[in-house]
mmCIF file of C-alpha atoms in Angstrom:
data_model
loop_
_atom_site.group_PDB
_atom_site.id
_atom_site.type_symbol
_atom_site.label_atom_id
_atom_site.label_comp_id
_atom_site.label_asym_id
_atom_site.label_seq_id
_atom_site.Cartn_x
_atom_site.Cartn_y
_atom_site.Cartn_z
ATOM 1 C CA UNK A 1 0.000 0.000 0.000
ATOM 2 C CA UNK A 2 2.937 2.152 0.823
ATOM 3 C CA UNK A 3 3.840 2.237 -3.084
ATOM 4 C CA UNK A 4 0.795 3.217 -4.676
ATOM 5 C CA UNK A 5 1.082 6.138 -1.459
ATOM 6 C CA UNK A 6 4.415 7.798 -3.040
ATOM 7 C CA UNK A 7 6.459 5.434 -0.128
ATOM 8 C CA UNK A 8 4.422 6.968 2.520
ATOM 9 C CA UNK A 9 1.979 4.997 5.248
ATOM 10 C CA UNK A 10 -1.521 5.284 4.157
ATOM 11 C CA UNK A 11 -3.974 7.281 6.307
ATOM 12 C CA UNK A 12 -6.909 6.237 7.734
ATOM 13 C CA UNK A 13 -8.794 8.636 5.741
ATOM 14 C CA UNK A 14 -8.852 7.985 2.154
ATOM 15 C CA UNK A 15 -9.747 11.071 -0.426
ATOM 16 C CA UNK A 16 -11.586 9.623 -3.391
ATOM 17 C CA UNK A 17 -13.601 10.113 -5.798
ATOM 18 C CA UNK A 18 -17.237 10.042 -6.385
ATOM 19 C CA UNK A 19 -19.177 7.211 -8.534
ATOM 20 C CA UNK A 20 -17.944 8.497 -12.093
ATOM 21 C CA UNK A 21 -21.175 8.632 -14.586
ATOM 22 C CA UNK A 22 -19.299 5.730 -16.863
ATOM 23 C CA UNK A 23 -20.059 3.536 -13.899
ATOM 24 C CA UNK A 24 -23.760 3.677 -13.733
ATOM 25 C CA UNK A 25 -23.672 3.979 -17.722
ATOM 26 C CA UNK A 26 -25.537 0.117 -17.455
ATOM 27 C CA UNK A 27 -27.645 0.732 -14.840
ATOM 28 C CA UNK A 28 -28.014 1.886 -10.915
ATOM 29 C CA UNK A 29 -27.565 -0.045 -8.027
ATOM 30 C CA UNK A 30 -28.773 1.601 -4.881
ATOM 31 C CA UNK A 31 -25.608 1.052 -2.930
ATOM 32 C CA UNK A 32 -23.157 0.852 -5.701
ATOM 33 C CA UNK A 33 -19.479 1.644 -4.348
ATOM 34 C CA UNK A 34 -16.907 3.830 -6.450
ATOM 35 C CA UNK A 35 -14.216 1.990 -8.848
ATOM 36 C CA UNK A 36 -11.686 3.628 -6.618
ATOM 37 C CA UNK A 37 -12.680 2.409 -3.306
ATOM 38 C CA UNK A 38 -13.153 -1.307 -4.363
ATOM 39 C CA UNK A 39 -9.541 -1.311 -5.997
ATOM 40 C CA UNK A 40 -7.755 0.338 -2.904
ATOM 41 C CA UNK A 41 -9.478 -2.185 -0.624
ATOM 42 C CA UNK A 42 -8.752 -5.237 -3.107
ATOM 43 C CA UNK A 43 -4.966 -4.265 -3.110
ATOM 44 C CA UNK A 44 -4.938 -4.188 0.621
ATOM 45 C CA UNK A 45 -6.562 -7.545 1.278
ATOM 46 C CA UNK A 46 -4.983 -9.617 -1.719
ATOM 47 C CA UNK A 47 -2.080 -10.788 -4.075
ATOM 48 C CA UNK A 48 -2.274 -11.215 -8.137
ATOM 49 C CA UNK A 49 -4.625 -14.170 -9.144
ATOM 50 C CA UNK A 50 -6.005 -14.433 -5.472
ATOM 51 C CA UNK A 51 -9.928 -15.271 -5.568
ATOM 52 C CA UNK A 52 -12.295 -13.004 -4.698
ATOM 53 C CA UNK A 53 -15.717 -13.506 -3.327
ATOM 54 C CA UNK A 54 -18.573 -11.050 -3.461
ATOM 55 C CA UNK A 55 -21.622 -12.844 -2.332
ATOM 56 C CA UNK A 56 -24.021 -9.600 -2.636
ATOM 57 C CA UNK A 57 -22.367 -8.698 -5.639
ATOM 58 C CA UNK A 58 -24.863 -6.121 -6.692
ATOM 59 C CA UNK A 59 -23.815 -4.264 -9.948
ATOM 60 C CA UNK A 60 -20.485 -5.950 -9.559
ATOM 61 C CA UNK A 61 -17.795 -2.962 -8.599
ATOM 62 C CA UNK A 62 -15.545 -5.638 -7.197
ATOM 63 C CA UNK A 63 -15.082 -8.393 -10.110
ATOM 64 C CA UNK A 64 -14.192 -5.011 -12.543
ATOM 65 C CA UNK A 65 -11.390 -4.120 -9.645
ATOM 66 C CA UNK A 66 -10.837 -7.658 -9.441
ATOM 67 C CA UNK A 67 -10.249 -7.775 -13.719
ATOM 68 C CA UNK A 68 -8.333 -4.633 -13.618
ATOM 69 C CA UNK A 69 -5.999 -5.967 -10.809
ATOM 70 C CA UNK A 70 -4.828 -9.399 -12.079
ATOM 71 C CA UNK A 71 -7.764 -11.038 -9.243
ATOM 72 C CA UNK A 72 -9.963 -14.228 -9.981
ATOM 73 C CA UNK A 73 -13.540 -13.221 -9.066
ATOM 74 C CA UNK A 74 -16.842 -15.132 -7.721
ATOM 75 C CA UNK A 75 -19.929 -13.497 -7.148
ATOM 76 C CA UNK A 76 -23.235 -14.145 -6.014
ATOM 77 C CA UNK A 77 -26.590 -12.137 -5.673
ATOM 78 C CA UNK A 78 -30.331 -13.171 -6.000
ATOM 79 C CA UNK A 79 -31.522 -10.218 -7.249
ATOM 80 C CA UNK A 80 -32.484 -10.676 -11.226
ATOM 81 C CA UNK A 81 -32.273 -6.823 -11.815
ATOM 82 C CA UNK A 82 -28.821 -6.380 -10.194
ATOM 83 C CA UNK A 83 -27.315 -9.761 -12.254
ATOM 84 C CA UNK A 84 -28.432 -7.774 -15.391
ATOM 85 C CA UNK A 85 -26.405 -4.519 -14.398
ATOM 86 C CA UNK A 86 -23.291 -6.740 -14.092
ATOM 87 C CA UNK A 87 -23.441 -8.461 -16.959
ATOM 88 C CA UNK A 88 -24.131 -5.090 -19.178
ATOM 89 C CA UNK A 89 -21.031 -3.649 -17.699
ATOM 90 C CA UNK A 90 -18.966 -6.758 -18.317
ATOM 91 C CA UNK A 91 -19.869 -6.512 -21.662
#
């Protein structure tokens, strides 16, 4: 975490962005999590090609970090409406 800090310890405060409009482009989830957030947290808690499971996986924030970082990804969710968001944005 130090190195994607500039060396530094990370605070327990983190500065990020807001839910960019690209990332409800397929749809809204009502407690959809920014890009941002779900990568920083996915870098602290794993290493490259660990699995990843999500079982409320909503509109699927985590399994794009997951993609983006080199992570194997599982995720679950009975809601219909919320499996279609993730698949659009896969696509």
């Amino acid at each position: 975490m130090k190195q994607i800090n500039g060396g530094t310890q990370m605070k327990d405060v983190w500065n990020l962005p807001a839910i960019a409009p690209w990332e409800k482009s397929c749809g809204k989830h009502p407690t959809q999590k920014p890009l941002a957030l779900l990568t920083r947290i996915v870098l602290a808690s794993t290493q490259k090609n660990a699995w990843i499971l999500d079982p409320f996986t909503g509109s699927s924030t985590t399994e794009i970090s997951a993609n983006l970082i080199e992570r194997r990804f599982v995720g679950i969710d009975k809601k219909v409406e919320f499996l279609q968001i993730s698949q659009n944005r896969k696509l």
